[in-house]
Coordinates of C-alpha atoms in Angstrom, one line a residue:
M1 CA 121.8 112.3 114.6
P2 CA 118.4 113.2 113.4
G3 CA 118.1 112.5 109.7
T4 CA 115.6 111.2 107.1
I5 CA 113.9 107.9 107.7
I6 CA 112.1 106.1 104.7
I7 CA 109.6 103.7 105.4
T8 CA 108.2 101.6 102.6
G9 CA 104.7 100.3 102.7
A10 CA 103.9 102.8 105.1
N11 CA 100.1 102.3 105.0
G12 CA 100.7 98.8 106.4
S13 CA 99.6 97.2 109.8
L14 CA 103.3 97.6 111.4
A15 CA 104.2 100.9 109.6
V16 CA 101.3 102.8 111.0
P17 CA 102.2 102.4 114.7
A18 CA 105.8 102.6 113.9
T19 CA 105.1 106.0 112.5
Q20 CA 103.3 107.2 115.3
L21 CA 106.1 106.2 117.6
L22 CA 108.6 107.8 115.7
L23 CA 106.7 111.2 115.7
A24 CA 106.2 111.0 119.4
K25 CA 109.7 109.6 120.5
Y26 CA 111.8 110.8 117.8
P27 CA 110.3 114.1 116.5
D28 CA 113.6 115.4 115.1
H29 CA 113.7 113.1 112.3
T30 CA 112.2 113.4 109.0
L31 CA 110.0 110.9 107.6
I32 CA 109.3 109.9 104.0
L33 CA 106.2 107.6 104.1
T34 CA 105.9 105.8 100.9
A35 CA 103.2 103.4 99.3
R36 CA 101.9 102.4 95.9
N37 CA 98.8 104.3 96.7
P38 CA 99.8 107.3 98.8
Q39 CA 96.3 108.6 99.3
T40 CA 96.0 105.6 101.7
I41 CA 98.5 107.1 104.1
N42 CA 97.3 109.3 106.9
K43 CA 99.6 112.2 107.1
P44 CA 99.6 114.0 110.4
N45 CA 98.1 117.4 110.0
G46 CA 100.6 120.3 110.1
N47 CA 103.8 118.3 110.6
H48 CA 106.2 119.5 107.8
S49 CA 108.7 116.7 108.9
V50 CA 106.6 114.1 107.4
H51 CA 106.5 113.6 103.7
V52 CA 104.1 111.2 101.8
R53 CA 105.3 109.9 98.6
K54 CA 104.3 107.5 95.7
L55 CA 106.5 104.4 95.3
D56 CA 105.4 101.2 93.4
L57 CA 107.8 98.4 94.0
A58 CA 106.5 96.4 91.4
D59 CA 107.8 98.7 88.9
L60 CA 111.6 99.0 88.9
S61 CA 111.8 102.2 86.8
A62 CA 109.6 104.0 89.5
V63 CA 112.1 102.7 92.2
H64 CA 114.9 104.1 90.4
A65 CA 113.1 107.5 89.7
F66 CA 112.0 107.6 93.3
A67 CA 115.8 107.1 94.4
T68 CA 116.8 109.9 92.0
T69 CA 114.4 112.4 93.6
I70 CA 115.5 111.4 97.2
I71 CA 119.0 111.9 96.3
S72 CA 118.5 115.2 94.6
D73 CA 116.3 116.4 97.6
I74 CA 119.5 115.4 100.0
Q75 CA 121.9 117.2 97.6
T76 CA 120.2 120.5 97.5
G77 CA 119.3 120.4 101.2
K78 CA 115.5 119.9 100.9
L79 CA 116.1 116.7 103.1
P80 CA 118.5 115.7 105.6
P81 CA 120.8 112.8 105.0
L82 CA 119.4 109.5 105.5
T83 CA 119.4 107.9 109.0
S84 CA 117.5 104.6 108.0
I85 CA 115.4 102.8 105.2
V86 CA 112.8 100.6 106.7
C87 CA 112.1 98.1 103.9
N88 CA 108.6 97.3 105.5
A89 CA 106.5 96.8 102.1
F90 CA 105.8 93.2 101.1
Y91 CA 103.7 91.3 98.8
W92 CA 102.2 87.7 98.7
N93 CA 99.5 85.8 96.8
L94 CA 98.0 82.8 98.2
R95 CA 95.1 82.9 96.0
S96 CA 96.3 82.5 92.6
K97 CA 99.2 81.4 89.9
P98 CA 102.6 83.3 90.0
E99 CA 102.1 86.9 88.8
S100 CA 104.7 88.7 86.5
T101 CA 105.3 92.5 87.0
D102 CA 105.9 94.6 83.9
D103 CA 109.6 94.1 84.5
G104 CA 108.9 90.5 83.9
Y105 CA 110.0 89.1 87.2
E106 CA 107.8 87.3 89.7
K107 CA 106.1 89.6 91.7
T108 CA 106.4 88.4 95.1
F109 CA 110.2 88.2 94.8
Q110 CA 110.7 91.6 93.1
V111 CA 108.5 93.3 95.7
N112 CA 110.0 91.8 98.5
H113 CA 113.4 91.6 97.7
I114 CA 114.7 93.1 94.3
A115 CA 112.9 96.4 94.5
H116 CA 114.0 97.1 98.1
A117 CA 117.6 96.1 97.2
A118 CA 117.6 98.6 94.4
L119 CA 116.3 101.4 96.6
V120 CA 119.0 100.6 99.3
L121 CA 121.9 100.2 96.8
R122 CA 120.9 103.6 95.1
L123 CA 120.8 105.5 98.2
L124 CA 123.8 104.1 100.3
G125 CA 125.8 107.2 99.6
H126 CA 123.5 109.4 100.9
F127 CA 123.5 108.5 104.5
D128 CA 125.0 110.9 107.1
R129 CA 128.8 110.5 106.3
V130 CA 129.8 110.8 110.2
S131 CA 127.3 108.8 111.9
G132 CA 126.2 106.2 109.1
G133 CA 123.0 104.6 109.4
R134 CA 120.7 101.7 109.4
V135 CA 119.2 99.5 106.7
V136 CA 116.0 97.5 108.4
L137 CA 115.1 94.5 106.1
F138 CA 112.2 92.3 107.2
S139 CA 112.4 88.5 107.1
S140 CA 110.0 86.0 108.8
D141 CA 110.5 82.7 110.5
A142 CA 109.0 81.1 107.2
H143 CA 112.5 81.6 105.8
W144 CA 113.6 78.7 107.9
P145 CA 112.2 75.4 106.4
G146 CA 109.7 73.8 108.9
K147 CA 109.1 76.7 111.3
N148 CA 106.1 78.1 109.9
G149 CA 102.5 76.2 110.2
L150 CA 101.6 77.5 106.8
E151 CA 104.4 75.8 105.0
K152 CA 103.7 73.0 102.6
Y153 CA 106.7 73.4 100.4
P154 CA 110.1 74.5 102.1
P155 CA 111.7 77.6 100.7
K156 CA 115.0 77.2 98.7
I157 CA 117.5 79.2 96.9
P158 CA 118.6 77.4 93.8
E159 CA 122.5 77.2 92.7
G160 CA 124.4 78.5 89.4
D161 CA 121.9 79.4 86.6
D162 CA 118.9 78.1 88.4
L163 CA 118.7 81.3 90.4
E164 CA 117.0 82.7 87.5
T165 CA 114.0 80.5 88.3
L166 CA 113.4 82.9 91.4
V167 CA 112.5 85.6 89.2
K168 CA 110.9 83.4 86.2
P169 CA 109.3 80.3 87.6
P170 CA 108.8 77.7 85.3
A171 CA 105.5 77.2 83.8
H172 CA 105.2 73.7 85.6
A173 CA 106.2 75.2 88.9
E174 CA 102.2 75.5 90.0
A175 CA 101.4 72.1 90.8
K176 CA 97.7 71.9 90.0
S177 CA 95.9 74.4 92.0
D178 CA 97.8 74.6 95.1
H179 CA 97.9 78.4 95.1
M180 CA 98.1 78.6 98.9
G181 CA 101.0 76.2 99.2
R182 CA 103.0 77.5 96.3
G183 CA 102.2 80.9 97.0
F184 CA 103.5 80.9 100.6
Q185 CA 106.6 79.0 99.2
R186 CA 107.4 82.0 96.9
Y187 CA 106.9 84.4 100.1
A188 CA 109.0 82.3 102.2
T189 CA 111.8 82.0 99.5
S190 CA 112.0 85.9 99.1
K191 CA 112.3 86.0 103.0
L192 CA 115.2 83.6 102.8
A193 CA 116.7 85.7 99.9
I194 CA 116.3 89.0 102.2
V195 CA 118.5 87.3 105.0
M196 CA 121.0 85.9 102.4
W197 CA 121.5 89.3 100.8
M198 CA 121.6 91.1 104.3
Y199 CA 124.9 89.0 105.2
A200 CA 126.4 89.8 101.8
L201 CA 125.3 93.8 101.9
N202 CA 127.2 93.7 105.4
R203 CA 130.1 92.4 104.2
H204 CA 130.5 94.7 101.2
L205 CA 129.8 97.7 103.6
E206 CA 132.3 96.8 106.1
A207 CA 134.9 96.5 103.5
D208 CA 134.0 100.1 102.3
L209 CA 135.7 102.5 104.3
A210 CA 133.4 105.2 103.2
L211 CA 130.2 103.5 104.1
N212 CA 131.3 101.1 106.8
K213 CA 129.2 103.1 109.4
I214 CA 126.1 101.9 107.7
T215 CA 124.7 98.6 109.0
A216 CA 121.8 96.2 107.9
V217 CA 119.7 94.0 109.9
A218 CA 117.0 91.3 108.8
V219 CA 114.3 91.2 111.3
N220 CA 111.6 88.7 112.0
P221 CA 109.0 90.9 113.6
G222 CA 106.9 87.9 114.7
N223 CA 103.7 86.5 113.5
L224 CA 101.4 89.6 113.5
T225 CA 98.1 88.5 114.5
D226 CA 96.5 91.7 113.4
S227 CA 98.5 91.9 110.0
R228 CA 96.5 93.1 106.8
A229 CA 98.2 90.3 105.2
L230 CA 95.9 87.9 106.9
R231 CA 93.0 89.5 104.8
V232 CA 94.5 90.4 101.5
N233 CA 95.2 87.8 98.8
T234 CA 94.6 85.0 101.3
P235 CA 92.0 82.1 101.4
P236 CA 88.6 82.9 103.2
L237 CA 89.5 80.1 105.6
L238 CA 92.8 82.0 106.8
T239 CA 91.0 85.4 107.0
I240 CA 88.2 83.7 109.2
M241 CA 90.8 82.3 111.7
S242 CA 92.5 85.4 111.8
L243 CA 89.1 87.3 113.1
F244 CA 87.9 84.5 115.0
V245 CA 90.7 82.3 116.5
I246 CA 94.1 84.1 116.2
R247 CA 93.1 87.5 117.2
P248 CA 90.7 86.8 120.2
F249 CA 92.9 83.9 121.7
L250 CA 96.3 85.7 121.2
F251 CA 97.3 85.4 124.7
L252 CA 96.9 81.7 124.6
L253 CA 98.4 81.1 121.3
R254 CA 101.6 83.2 122.1
R255 CA 101.8 81.0 125.5
F256 CA 101.0 77.7 124.0
V257 CA 101.7 77.6 120.4
D258 CA 103.9 80.4 119.0
P259 CA 105.8 82.6 121.4
T260 CA 106.6 85.0 118.5
M261 CA 102.8 85.9 118.1
R262 CA 102.0 89.5 118.8
T263 CA 100.4 92.7 117.6
S264 CA 101.7 95.1 115.0
A265 CA 102.2 97.8 117.6
E266 CA 104.4 95.5 119.7
A267 CA 106.5 94.8 116.6
A268 CA 106.8 98.6 115.5
A269 CA 108.4 99.3 118.9
D270 CA 111.1 97.1 117.9
I271 CA 111.4 98.3 114.5
V272 CA 111.7 101.9 115.7
E273 CA 114.7 101.1 117.7
F274 CA 116.4 99.6 115.1
A275 CA 115.7 102.2 112.7
T276 CA 117.0 104.9 115.1
R277 CA 119.8 102.7 116.1
S278 CA 118.6 103.0 119.7
H279 CA 118.5 99.3 120.0
S280 CA 120.9 98.1 122.7
N281 CA 123.3 95.4 122.0
T282 CA 126.0 94.5 124.6
D283 CA 128.1 92.7 122.1
S284 CA 128.3 95.8 119.6
P285 CA 129.5 98.8 121.8
E286 CA 130.3 100.7 118.6
D287 CA 126.9 100.1 117.3
R288 CA 128.0 97.2 114.7
T289 CA 124.6 95.5 115.3
V290 CA 124.3 93.4 112.3
G291 CA 122.8 90.2 111.5
Y292 CA 119.3 88.4 112.0
Y293 CA 117.0 89.2 114.8
T294 CA 113.8 87.4 115.9
L295 CA 111.7 90.2 117.6
G296 CA 114.4 92.4 119.1
N297 CA 116.7 89.6 119.9
K298 CA 119.6 88.5 118.2
D299 CA 119.2 85.1 116.6
I300 CA 120.5 82.5 114.3
S301 CA 119.2 82.3 110.7
S302 CA 118.6 79.2 108.9
P303 CA 121.7 76.9 107.7
D304 CA 120.7 77.7 104.1
S305 CA 120.8 81.3 104.7
L306 CA 124.5 80.9 106.0
D307 CA 126.0 79.7 103.0
E308 CA 128.5 82.3 102.0
A309 CA 128.9 81.3 98.3
K310 CA 125.0 81.3 97.7
Q311 CA 125.1 84.7 99.6
E312 CA 127.5 86.1 96.8
A313 CA 125.7 84.5 94.0
L314 CA 122.5 86.0 95.1
W315 CA 124.2 89.4 95.6
A316 CA 125.7 89.3 92.1
K317 CA 122.3 88.2 90.5
T318 CA 120.5 90.8 92.5
L319 CA 122.6 93.6 91.0
Q320 CA 121.6 92.4 87.6
W321 CA 117.9 92.0 88.4
A322 CA 117.9 95.4 90.1
R323 CA 119.5 97.1 87.1
I324 CA 122.2 98.5 89.2
S325 CA 125.5 99.3 87.6
S326 CA 128.7 100.4 89.5
E327 CA 127.7 103.9 88.5
D328 CA 124.2 103.7 90.4
M329 CA 125.8 103.0 93.8
A330 CA 128.5 104.3 96.2
L331 CA 129.6 100.8 97.2
L332 CA 132.8 100.0 95.8
P333 CA 133.2 97.2 93.3
A334 CA 133.8 93.7 94.8

């Protein structure tokens, strides 16, 4: 059933072709395109089903205010109920030491995981009650230690009280000046957290009779050769390689080096099908398509991501970090 689709980071490399494809293939849906700087989003002229709104994921108060506005707009009929939330926005910094947001959290982890979790949890009660909906989260092969060529230090979710180091890294965490190695580790760890949280979210949704028609997927969209990420907050060498090696020789690299290398437009086609729940899955005739995907194919996530005890520990901490109380979300308490 057509409804509202929210896309975060709607000015990003994948979001632009995804928006174009949604408008062409699923014009009955209402799109909410968000970005920290909304003026960077090109809204189609004269299309009243497309709304551009400001959303700064590095500011949790702004995330909660945005969610409150969306809830009000749905309740008053200004927007149809949600069909999906596409958590496309992301952040990394491979050029400097860890950065903290005004909320006091490490920026990569907050933008990629905590803020999206806050947004999703606030809005779960405002999907279509009959048809449900889909939460599309973005992961990466980087979440699996040893799979990404940029990895120098493997991603890891600590145990117990050490979970707090994810949002407040110790001062000695940045070894000398290896900003690229540690910055990529922070990015990869956030992607591991996203996968683990997705599994926990699906368990909580499935146990809730009022919300069990909502499903979540974590998708590795592939290593996107034309991604803006290769030009922002990255060392010059990586940008040069992107322009003069990766993009020109995509065909050869995809065939002989990394079969997941592709363009943002190719990845966008998969994401649109997940967001509209048009993705076919013969194992889930009732659209219980959940779990981890590489490109458009069901896949197995890393062994670390499958640790259910760690998933639940991360779930509980995420509620605290995201400042979500039982009154803030429709999910029943565990």
